[in-house]
PDB file of C-alpha atoms in Angstrom:
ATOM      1  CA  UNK B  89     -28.660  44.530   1.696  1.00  0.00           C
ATOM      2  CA  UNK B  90     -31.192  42.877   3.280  1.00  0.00           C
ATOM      3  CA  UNK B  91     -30.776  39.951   6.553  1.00  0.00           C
ATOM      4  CA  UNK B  92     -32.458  37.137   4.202  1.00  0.00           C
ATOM      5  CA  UNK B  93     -29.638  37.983   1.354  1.00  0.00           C
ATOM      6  CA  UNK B  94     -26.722  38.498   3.852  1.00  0.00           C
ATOM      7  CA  UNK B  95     -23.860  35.959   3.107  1.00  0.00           C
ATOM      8  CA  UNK B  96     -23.546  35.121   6.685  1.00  0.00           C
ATOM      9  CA  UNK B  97     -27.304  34.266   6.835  1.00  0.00           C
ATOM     10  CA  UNK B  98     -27.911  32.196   4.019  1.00  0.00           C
ATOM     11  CA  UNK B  99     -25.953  29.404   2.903  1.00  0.00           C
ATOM     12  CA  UNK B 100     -25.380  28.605  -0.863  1.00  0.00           C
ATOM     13  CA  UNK B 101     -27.021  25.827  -2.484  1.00  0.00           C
ATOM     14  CA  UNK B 102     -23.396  24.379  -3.391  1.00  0.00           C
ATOM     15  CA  UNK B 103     -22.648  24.621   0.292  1.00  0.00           C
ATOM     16  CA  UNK B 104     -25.677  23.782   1.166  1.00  0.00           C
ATOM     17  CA  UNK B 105     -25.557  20.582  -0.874  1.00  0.00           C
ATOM     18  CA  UNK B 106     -21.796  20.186   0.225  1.00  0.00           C
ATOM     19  CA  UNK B 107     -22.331  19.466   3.624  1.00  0.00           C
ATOM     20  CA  UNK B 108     -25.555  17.388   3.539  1.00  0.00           C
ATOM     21  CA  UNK B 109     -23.574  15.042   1.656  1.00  0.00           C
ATOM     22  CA  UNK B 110     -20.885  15.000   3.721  1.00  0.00           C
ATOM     23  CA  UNK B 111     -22.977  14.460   7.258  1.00  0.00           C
ATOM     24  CA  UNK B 112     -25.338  11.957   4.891  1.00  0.00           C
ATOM     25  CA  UNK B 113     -22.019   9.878   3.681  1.00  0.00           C
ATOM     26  CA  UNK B 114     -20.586  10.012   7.535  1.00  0.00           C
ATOM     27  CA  UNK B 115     -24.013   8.972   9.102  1.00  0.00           C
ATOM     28  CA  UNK B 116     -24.763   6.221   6.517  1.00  0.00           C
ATOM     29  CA  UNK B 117     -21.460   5.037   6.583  1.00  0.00           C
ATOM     30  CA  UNK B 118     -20.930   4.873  10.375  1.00  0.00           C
ATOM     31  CA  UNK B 119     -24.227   3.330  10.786  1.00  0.00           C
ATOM     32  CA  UNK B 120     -23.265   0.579   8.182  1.00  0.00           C
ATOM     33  CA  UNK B 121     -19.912   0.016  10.489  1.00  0.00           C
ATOM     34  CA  UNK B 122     -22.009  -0.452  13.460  1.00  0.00           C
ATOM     35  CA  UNK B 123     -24.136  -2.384  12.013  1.00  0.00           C
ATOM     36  CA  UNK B 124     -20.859  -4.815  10.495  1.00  0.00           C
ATOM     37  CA  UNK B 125     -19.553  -4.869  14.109  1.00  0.00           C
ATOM     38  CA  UNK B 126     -22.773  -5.703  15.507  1.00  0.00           C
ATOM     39  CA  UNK B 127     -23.652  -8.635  12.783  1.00  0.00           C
ATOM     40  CA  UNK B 128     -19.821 -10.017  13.688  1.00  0.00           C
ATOM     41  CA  UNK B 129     -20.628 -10.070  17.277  1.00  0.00           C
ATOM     42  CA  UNK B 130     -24.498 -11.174  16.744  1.00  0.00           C
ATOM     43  CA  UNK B 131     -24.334 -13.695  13.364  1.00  0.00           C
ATOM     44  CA  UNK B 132     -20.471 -14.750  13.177  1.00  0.00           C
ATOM     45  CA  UNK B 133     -19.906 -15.231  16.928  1.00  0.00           C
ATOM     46  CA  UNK B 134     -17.456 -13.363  17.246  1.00  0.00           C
ATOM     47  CA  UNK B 135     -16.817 -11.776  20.736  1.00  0.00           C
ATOM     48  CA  UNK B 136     -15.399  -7.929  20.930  1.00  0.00           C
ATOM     49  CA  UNK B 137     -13.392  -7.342  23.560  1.00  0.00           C
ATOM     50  CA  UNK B 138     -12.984  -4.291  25.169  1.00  0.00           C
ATOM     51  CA  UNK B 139     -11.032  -2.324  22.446  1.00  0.00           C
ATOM     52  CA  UNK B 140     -13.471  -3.511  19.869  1.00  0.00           C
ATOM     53  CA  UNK B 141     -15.915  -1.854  22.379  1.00  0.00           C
ATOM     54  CA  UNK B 142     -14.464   1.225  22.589  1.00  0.00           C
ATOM     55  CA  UNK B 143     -14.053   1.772  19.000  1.00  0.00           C
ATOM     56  CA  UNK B 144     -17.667   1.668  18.601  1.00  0.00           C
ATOM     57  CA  UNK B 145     -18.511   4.941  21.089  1.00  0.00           C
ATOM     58  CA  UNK B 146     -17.256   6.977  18.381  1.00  0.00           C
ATOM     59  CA  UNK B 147     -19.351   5.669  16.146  1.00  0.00           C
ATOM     60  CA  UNK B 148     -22.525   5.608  18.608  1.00  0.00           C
ATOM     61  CA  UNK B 149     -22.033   9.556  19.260  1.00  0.00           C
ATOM     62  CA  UNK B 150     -20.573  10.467  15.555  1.00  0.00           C
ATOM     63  CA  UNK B 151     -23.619   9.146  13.465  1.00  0.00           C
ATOM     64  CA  UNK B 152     -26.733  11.337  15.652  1.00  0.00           C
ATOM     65  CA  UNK B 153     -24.491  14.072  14.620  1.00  0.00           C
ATOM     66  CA  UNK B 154     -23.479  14.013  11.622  1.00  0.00           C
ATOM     67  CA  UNK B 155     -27.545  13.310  11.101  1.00  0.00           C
ATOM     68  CA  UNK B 156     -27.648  16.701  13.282  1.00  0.00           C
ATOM     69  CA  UNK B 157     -24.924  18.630  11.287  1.00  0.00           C
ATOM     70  CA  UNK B 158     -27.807  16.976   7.644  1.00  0.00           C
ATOM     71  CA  UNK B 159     -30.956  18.607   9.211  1.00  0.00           C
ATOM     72  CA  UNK B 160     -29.443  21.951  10.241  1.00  0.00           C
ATOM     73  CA  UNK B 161     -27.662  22.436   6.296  1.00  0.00           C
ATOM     74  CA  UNK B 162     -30.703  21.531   4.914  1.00  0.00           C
ATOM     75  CA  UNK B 163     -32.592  24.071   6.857  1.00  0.00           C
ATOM     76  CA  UNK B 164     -29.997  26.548   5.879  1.00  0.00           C
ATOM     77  CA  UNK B 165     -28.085  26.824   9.317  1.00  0.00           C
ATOM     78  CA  UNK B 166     -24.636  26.249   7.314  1.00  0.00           C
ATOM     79  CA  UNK B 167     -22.250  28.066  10.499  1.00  0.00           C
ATOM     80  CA  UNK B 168     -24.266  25.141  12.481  1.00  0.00           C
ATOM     81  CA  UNK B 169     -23.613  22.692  10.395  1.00  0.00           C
ATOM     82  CA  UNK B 170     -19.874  23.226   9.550  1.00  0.00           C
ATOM     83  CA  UNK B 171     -20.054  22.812  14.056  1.00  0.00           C
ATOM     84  CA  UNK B 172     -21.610  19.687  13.659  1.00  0.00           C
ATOM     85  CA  UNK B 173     -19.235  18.193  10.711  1.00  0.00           C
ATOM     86  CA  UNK B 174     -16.485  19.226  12.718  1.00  0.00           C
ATOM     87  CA  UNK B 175     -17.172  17.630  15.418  1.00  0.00           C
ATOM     88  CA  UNK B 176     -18.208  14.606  13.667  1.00  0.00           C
ATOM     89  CA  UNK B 177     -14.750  15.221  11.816  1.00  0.00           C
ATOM     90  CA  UNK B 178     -13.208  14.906  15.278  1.00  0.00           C
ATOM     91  CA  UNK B 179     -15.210  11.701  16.946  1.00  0.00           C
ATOM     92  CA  UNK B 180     -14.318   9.475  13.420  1.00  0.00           C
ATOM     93  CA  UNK B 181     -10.456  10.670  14.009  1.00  0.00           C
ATOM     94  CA  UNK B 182     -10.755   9.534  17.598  1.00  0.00           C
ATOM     95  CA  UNK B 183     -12.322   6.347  16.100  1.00  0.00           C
ATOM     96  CA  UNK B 184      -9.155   5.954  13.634  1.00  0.00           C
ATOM     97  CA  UNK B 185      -6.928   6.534  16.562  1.00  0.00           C
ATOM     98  CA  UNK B 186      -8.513   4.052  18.856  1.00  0.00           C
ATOM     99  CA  UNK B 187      -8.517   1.432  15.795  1.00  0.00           C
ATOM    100  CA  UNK B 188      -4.681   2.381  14.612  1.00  0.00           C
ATOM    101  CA  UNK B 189      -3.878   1.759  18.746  1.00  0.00           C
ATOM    102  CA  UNK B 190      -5.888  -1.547  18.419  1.00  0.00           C
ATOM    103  CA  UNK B 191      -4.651  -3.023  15.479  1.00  0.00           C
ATOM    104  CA  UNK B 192      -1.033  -2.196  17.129  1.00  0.00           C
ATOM    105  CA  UNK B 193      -1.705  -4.117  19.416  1.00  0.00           C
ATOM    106  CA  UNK B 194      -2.977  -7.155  17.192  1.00  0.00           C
ATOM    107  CA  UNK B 195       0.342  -7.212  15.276  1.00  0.00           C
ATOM    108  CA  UNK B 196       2.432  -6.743  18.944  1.00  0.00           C
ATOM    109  CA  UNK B 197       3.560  -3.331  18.237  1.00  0.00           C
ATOM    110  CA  UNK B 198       2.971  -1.956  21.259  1.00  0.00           C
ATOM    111  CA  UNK B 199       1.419  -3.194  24.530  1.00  0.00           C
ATOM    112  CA  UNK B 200      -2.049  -3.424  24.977  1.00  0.00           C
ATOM    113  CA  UNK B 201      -4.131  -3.027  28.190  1.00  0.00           C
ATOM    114  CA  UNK B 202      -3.480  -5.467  30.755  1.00  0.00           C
ATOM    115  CA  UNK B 203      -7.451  -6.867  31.066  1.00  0.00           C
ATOM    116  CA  UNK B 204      -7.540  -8.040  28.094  1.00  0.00           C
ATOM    117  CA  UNK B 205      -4.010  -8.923  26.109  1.00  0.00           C
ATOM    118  CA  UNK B 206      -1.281 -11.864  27.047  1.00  0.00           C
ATOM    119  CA  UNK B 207      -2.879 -13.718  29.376  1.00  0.00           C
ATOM    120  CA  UNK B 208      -5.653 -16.327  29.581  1.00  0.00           C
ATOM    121  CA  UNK B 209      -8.738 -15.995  32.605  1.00  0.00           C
ATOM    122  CA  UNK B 210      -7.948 -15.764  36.253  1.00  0.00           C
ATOM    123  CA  UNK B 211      -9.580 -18.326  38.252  1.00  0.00           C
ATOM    124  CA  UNK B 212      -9.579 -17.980  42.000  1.00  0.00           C
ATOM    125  CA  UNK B 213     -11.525 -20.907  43.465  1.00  0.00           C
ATOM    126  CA  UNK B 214     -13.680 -23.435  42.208  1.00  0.00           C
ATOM    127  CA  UNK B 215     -13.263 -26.570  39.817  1.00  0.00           C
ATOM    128  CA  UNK B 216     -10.063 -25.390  37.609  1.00  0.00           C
ATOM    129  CA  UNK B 217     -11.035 -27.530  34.249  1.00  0.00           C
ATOM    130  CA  UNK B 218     -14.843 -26.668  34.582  1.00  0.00           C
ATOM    131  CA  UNK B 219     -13.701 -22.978  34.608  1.00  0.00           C
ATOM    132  CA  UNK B 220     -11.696 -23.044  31.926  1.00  0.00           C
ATOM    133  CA  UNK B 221     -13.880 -24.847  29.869  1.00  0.00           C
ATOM    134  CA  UNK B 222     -16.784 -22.252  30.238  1.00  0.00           C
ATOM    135  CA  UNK B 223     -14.680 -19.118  30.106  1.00  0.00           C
ATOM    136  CA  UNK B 224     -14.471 -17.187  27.214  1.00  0.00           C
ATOM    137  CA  UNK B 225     -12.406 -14.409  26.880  1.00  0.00           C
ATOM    138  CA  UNK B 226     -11.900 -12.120  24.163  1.00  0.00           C
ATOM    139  CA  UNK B 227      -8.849 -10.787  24.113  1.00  0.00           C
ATOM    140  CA  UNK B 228      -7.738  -7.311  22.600  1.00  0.00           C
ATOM    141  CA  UNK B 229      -4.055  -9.137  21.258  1.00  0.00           C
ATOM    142  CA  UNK B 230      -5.543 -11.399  18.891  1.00  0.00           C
ATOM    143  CA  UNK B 231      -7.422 -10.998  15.785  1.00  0.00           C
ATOM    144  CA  UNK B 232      -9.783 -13.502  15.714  1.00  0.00           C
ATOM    145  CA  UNK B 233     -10.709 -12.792  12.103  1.00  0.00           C
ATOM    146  CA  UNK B 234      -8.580 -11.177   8.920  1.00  0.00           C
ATOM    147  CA  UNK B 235      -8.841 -10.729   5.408  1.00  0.00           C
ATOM    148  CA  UNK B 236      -6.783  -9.877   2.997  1.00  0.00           C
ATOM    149  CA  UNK B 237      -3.915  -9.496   6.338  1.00  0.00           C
ATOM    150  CA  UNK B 238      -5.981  -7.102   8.108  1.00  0.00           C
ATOM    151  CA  UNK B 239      -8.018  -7.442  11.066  1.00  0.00           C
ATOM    152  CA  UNK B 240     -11.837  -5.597  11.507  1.00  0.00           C
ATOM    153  CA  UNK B 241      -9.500  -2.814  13.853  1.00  0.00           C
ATOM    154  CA  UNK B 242      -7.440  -2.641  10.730  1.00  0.00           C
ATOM    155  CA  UNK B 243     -10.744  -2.105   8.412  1.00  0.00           C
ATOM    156  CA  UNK B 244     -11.757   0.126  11.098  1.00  0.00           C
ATOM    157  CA  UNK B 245      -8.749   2.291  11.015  1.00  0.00           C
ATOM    158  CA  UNK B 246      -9.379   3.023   7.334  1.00  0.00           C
ATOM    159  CA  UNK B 247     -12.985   3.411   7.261  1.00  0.00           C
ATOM    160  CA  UNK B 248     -12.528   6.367  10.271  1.00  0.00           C
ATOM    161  CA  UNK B 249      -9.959   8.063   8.467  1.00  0.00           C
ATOM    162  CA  UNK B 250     -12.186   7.820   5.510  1.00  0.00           C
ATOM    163  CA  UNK B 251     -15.050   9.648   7.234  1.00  0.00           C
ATOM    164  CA  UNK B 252     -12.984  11.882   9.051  1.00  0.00           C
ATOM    165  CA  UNK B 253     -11.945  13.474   5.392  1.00  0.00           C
ATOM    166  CA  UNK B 254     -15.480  13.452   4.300  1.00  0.00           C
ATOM    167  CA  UNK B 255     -16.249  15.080   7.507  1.00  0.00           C
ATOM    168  CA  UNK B 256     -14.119  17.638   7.375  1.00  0.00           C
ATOM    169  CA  UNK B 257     -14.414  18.527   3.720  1.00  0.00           C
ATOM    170  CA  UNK B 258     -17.987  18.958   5.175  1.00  0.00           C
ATOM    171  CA  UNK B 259     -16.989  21.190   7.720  1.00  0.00           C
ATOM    172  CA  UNK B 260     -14.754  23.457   5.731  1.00  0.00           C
ATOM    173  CA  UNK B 261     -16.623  24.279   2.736  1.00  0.00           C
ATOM    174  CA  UNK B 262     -17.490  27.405   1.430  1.00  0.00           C
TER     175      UNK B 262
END
């Protein structure tokens, strides 16, 4: 048996095809959720605060690659590519878990960090009124917009569990 029709060195075109759908679904997908967080913060108005922020680093590392884990199963390199799903698999779960913790805290399950839940802005010295007037704060306790009953950490939550499985179907295919 030769090294070019070795199992371990070439990947199957179901495989193959397997995982480039998989990283191509995660990458498309995560880049569409950036971009809806992004056009809610840009178009809408709406200000994240910093839970809605950290959901997004996920996302920011997750999508490069998944596109990483798409190039290297196209170019046959399936053990690098199941890598790259899985860890793709693993940043979208650690999205879900950041947006499951967030929307927790939007419905007052649990507490949420102290900079940015129960409390309006501290203000330690100039005019009072003209300080609260300009301050905006976003906090991480309120949903500032819902449909349907659930917040955009709520949508979040399902969205990263959704890519997670797609991710790592990706990653353990044979």
């Amino acid at each position: 048996m030769t090294a070019a029709s070795s199992p371990t060195n070439a990947a199957s075109p179901s495989l193959r095809s397997t995982q480039i759908a998989a990283a191509l679904i995660v990458a498309v997908a995560g880049a569409g959720t950036l971009a809806g967080a992004w056009y809610f913060q840009l178009v809408v108005g709406l200000a994240p605060c910093p839970l809605c922020l950290e959901q997004r680093i996920p996302y920011y590392v997750g999508v490069p690659v998944a596109l990483l884990a798409a190039i290297c199963a196209a170019g046959g390199k399936a053990p690098l590519a199941r890598v790259a799903l899985g860890l793709t698999g693993m940043l979208m779960a650690l999205a879900a878990a950041l947006a499951v913790y967030h929307a927790g805290v939007e419905w007052g399950f649990w507490a949420g960090p102290t900079a940015c839940s129960g409390s309006g802005p501290v203000l330690t010295s100039g005019n009072l009124l003209e300080g609260l007037q300009q301050a905006r704060v976003a906090r991480c306790d309120e949903a500032p917009w819902r449909l349907f009953g659930l917040s955009l950490a709520g949508y979040n939550a399902f969205i990263a569990t959704a890519l997670t499985l797609v991710a790592m179907r990706g990653a353990m295919a044979k």
